[in-house]
PDB file of C-alpha atoms in Angstrom:
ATOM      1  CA  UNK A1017       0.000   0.000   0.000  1.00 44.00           C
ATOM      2  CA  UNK A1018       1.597   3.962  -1.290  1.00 45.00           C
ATOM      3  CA  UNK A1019       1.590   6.342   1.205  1.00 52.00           C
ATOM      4  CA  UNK A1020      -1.977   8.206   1.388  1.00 59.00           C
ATOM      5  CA  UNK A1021      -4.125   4.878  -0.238  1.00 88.00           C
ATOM      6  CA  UNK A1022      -7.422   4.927   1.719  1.00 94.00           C
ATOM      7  CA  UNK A1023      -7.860   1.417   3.068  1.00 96.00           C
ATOM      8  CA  UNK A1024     -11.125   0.310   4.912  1.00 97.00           C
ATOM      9  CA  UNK A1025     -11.168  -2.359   7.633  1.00 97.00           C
ATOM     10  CA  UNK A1026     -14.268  -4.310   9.485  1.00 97.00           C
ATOM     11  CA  UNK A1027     -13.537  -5.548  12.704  1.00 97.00           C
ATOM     12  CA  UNK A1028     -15.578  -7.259  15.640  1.00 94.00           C
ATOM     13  CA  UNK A1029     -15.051  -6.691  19.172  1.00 93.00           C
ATOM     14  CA  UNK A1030     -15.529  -8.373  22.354  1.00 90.00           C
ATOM     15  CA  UNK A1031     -15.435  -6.940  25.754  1.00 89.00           C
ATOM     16  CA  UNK A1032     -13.903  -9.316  27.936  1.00 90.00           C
ATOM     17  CA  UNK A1033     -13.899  -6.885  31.107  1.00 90.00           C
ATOM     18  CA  UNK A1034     -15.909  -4.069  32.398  1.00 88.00           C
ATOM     19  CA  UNK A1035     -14.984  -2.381  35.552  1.00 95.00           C
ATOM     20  CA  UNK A1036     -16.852   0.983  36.899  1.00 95.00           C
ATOM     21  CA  UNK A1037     -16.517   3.571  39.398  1.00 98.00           C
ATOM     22  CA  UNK A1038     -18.816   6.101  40.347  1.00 97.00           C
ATOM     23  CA  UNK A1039     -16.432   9.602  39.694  1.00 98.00           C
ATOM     24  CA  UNK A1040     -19.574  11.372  41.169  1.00 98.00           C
ATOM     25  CA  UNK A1041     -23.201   9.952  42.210  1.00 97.00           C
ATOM     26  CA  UNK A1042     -26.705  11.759  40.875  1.00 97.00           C
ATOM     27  CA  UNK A1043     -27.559  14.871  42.272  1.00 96.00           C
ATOM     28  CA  UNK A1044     -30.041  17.185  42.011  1.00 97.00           C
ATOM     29  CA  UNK A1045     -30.240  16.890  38.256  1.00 97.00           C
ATOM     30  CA  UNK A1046     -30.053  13.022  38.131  1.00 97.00           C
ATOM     31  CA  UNK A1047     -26.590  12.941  36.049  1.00 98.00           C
ATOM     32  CA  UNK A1048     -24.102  10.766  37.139  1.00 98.00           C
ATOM     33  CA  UNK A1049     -20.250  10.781  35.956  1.00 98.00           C
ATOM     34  CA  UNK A1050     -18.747   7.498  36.019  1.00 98.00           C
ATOM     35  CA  UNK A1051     -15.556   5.957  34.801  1.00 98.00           C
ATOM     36  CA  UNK A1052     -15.281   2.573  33.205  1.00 95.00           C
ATOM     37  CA  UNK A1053     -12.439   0.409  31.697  1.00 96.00           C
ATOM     38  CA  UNK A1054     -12.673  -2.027  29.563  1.00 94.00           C
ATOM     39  CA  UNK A1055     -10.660  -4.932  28.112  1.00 95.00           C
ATOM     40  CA  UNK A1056     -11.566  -5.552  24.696  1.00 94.00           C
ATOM     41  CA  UNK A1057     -10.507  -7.894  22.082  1.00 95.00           C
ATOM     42  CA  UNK A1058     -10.465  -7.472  18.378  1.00 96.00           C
ATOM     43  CA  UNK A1059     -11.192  -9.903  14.822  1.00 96.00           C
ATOM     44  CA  UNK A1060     -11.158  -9.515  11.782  1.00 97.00           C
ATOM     45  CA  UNK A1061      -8.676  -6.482  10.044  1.00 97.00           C
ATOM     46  CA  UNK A1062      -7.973  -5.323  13.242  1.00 98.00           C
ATOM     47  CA  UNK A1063      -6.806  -8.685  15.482  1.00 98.00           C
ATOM     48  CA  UNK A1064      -5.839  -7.950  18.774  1.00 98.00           C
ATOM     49  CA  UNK A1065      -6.462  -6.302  21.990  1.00 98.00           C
ATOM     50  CA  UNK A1066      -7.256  -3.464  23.623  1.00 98.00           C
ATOM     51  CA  UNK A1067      -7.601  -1.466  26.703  1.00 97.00           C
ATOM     52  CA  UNK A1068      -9.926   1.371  26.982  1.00 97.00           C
ATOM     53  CA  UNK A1069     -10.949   4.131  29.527  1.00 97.00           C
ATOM     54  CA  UNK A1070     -14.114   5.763  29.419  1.00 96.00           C
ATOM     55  CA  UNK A1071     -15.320   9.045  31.181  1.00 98.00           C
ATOM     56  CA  UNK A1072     -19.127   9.133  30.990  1.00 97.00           C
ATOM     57  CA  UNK A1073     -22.097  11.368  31.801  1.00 98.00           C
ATOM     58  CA  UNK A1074     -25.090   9.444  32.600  1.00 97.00           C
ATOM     59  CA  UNK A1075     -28.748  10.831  32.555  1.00 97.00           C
ATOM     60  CA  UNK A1076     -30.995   9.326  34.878  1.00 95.00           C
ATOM     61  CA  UNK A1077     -32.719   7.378  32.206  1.00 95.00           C
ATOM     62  CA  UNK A1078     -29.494   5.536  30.850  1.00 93.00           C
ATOM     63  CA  UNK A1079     -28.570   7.842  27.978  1.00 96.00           C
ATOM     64  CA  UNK A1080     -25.549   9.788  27.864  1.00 97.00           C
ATOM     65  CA  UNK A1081     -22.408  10.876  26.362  1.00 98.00           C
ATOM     66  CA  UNK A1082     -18.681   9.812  26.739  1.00 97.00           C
ATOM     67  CA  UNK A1083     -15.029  10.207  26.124  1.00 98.00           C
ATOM     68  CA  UNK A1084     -11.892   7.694  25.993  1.00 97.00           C
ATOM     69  CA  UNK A1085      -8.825   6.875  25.106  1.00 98.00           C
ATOM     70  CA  UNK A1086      -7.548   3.309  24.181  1.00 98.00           C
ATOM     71  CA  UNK A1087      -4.259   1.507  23.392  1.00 98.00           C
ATOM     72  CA  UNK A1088      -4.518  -1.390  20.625  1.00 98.00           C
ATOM     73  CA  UNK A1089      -1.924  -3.789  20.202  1.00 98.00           C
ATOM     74  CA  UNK A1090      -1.654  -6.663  17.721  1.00 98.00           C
ATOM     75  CA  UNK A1091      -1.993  -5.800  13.771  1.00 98.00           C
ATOM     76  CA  UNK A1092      -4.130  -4.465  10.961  1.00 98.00           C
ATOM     77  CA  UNK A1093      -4.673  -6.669   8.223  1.00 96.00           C
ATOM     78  CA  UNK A1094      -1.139  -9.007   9.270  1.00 95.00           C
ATOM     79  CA  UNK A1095       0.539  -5.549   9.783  1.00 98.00           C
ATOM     80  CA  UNK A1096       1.753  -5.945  13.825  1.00 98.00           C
ATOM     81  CA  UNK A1097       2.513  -3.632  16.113  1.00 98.00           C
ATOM     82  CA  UNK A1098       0.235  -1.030  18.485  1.00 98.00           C
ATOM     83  CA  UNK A1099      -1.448   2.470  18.211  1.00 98.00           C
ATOM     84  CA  UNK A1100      -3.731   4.695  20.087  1.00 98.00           C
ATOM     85  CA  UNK A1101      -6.521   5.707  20.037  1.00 98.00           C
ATOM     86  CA  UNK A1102      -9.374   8.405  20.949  1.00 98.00           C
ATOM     87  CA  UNK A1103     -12.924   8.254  21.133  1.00 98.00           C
ATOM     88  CA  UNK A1104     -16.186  10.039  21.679  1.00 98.00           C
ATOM     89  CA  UNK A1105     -19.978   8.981  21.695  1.00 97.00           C
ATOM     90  CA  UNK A1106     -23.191   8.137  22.848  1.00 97.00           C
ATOM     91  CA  UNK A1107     -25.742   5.967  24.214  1.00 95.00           C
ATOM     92  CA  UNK A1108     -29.532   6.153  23.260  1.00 94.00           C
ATOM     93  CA  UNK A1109     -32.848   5.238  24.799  1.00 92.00           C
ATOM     94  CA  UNK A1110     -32.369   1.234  23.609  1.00 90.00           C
ATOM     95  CA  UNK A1111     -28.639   1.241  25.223  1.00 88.00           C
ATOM     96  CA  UNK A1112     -27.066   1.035  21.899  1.00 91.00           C
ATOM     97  CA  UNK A1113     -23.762   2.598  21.951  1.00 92.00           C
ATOM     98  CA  UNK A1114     -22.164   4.803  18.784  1.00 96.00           C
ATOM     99  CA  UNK A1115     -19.349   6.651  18.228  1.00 96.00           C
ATOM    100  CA  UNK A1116     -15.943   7.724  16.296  1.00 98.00           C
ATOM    101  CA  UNK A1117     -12.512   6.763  17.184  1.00 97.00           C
ATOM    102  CA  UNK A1118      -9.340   8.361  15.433  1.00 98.00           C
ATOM    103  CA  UNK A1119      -6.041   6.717  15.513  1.00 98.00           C
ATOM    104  CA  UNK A1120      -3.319   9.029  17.600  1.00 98.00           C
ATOM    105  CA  UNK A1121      -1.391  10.559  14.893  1.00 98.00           C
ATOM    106  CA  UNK A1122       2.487   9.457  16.000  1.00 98.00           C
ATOM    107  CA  UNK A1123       1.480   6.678  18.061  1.00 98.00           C
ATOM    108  CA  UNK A1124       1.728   3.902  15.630  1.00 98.00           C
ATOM    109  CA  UNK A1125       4.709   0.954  16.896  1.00 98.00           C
ATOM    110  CA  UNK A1126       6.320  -1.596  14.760  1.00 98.00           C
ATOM    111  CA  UNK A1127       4.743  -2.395  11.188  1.00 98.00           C
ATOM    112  CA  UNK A1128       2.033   0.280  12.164  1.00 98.00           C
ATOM    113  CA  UNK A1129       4.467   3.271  12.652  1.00 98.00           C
ATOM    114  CA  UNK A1130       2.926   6.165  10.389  1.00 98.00           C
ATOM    115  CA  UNK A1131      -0.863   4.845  10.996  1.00 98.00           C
ATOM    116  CA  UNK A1132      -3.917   7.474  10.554  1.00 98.00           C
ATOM    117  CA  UNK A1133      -7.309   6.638  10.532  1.00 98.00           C
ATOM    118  CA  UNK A1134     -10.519   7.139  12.157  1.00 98.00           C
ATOM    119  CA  UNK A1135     -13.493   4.565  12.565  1.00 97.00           C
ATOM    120  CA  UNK A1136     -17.451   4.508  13.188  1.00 97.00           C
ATOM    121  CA  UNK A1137     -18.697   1.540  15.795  1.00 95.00           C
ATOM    122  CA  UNK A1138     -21.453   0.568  17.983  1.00 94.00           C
ATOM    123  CA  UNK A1139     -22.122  -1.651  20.828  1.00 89.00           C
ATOM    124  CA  UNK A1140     -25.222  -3.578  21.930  1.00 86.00           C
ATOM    125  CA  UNK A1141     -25.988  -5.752  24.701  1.00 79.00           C
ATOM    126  CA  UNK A1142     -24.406  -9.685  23.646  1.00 76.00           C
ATOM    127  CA  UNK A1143     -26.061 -12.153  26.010  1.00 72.00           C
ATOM    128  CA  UNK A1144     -23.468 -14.523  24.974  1.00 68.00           C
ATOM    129  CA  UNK A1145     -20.232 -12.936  25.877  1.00 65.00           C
ATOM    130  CA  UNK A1146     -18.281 -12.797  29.894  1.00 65.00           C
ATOM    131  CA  UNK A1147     -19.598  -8.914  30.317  1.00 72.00           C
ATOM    132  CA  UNK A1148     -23.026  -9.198  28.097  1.00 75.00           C
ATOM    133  CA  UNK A1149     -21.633  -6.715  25.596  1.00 80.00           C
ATOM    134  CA  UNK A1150     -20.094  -6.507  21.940  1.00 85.00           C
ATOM    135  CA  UNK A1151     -19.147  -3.613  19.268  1.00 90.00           C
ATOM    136  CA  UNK A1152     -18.395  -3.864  15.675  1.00 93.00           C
ATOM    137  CA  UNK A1153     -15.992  -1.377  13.835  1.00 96.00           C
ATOM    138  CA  UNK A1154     -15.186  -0.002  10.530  1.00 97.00           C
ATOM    139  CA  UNK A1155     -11.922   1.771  10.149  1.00 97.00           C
ATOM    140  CA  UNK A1156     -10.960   4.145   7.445  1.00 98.00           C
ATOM    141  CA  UNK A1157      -6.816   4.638   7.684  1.00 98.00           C
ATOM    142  CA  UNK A1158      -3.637   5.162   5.407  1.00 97.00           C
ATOM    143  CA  UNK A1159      -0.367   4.979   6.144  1.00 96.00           C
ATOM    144  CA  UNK A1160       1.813   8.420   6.118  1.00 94.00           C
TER     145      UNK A1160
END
């Protein structure tokens, strides 16, 4: 792949762990901020894992907004090596999750040194894995 080639990338993901802490309980106006981290492990172009840290404001009816920042490691498409990454979303009335995540520019390691990108995914409740949920990613990135 040249320098600047757009390449596109699908990619499931499990969360294997999901740990929380309350940063600061409801008040008055029934928001809560809470912190999670998650474990996460990735198939498909992206085949690895990850580990993620999520700020979050949480309305009293589930919904809400968050931030994070996540280091992958393994490779893109048989390309090894690690990145980072940072994210921002949402969740909506049915607990589905969406969001963006762009690829630190600089932080690429190994065979991913020069990686840029930026990817759409969601997450829904998956009865079937350790922590009940899942995501699924597509990534957009090039190589500088």
């Amino acid at each position: 792949m040249q320098s600047g080639d757009h390449q596109t990338s699908e990619s499931d993901v499990a969360v294997l762990s999901y740990d929380q802490a309350v940063i600061s309980p409801p008040d008055d106006s029934g928001i809560s901020l809470i912190e999670t981290t998650l474990h996460e492990r990735f198939t498909g172009g992206l085949d690895g894992d990850g580990t993620a840290r999520h700020l979050r404001v949480i309305h009293r009816d589930g919904t809400g907004t968050f931030t994070c920042v996540e280091r992958f490691a393994g490779s893109l498409h048989g390309r090894s090596g690690s990145f980072a990454l940072t994210a921002e979303g949402f969740i909506d009335a049915a607990s589905i999750v969406r969001g963006r995540w762009e690829v630190v520019p600089g932080s690429g390691t190994g065979d991913l040194r020069g990686l840029r990108g930026f990817a759409a995914f969601s997450a829904a409740r998956a009865p079937r894995t350790s922590t009940g949920w899942a995501a699924r990613d597509t990534l957009t990135y090039w190589f500088e």
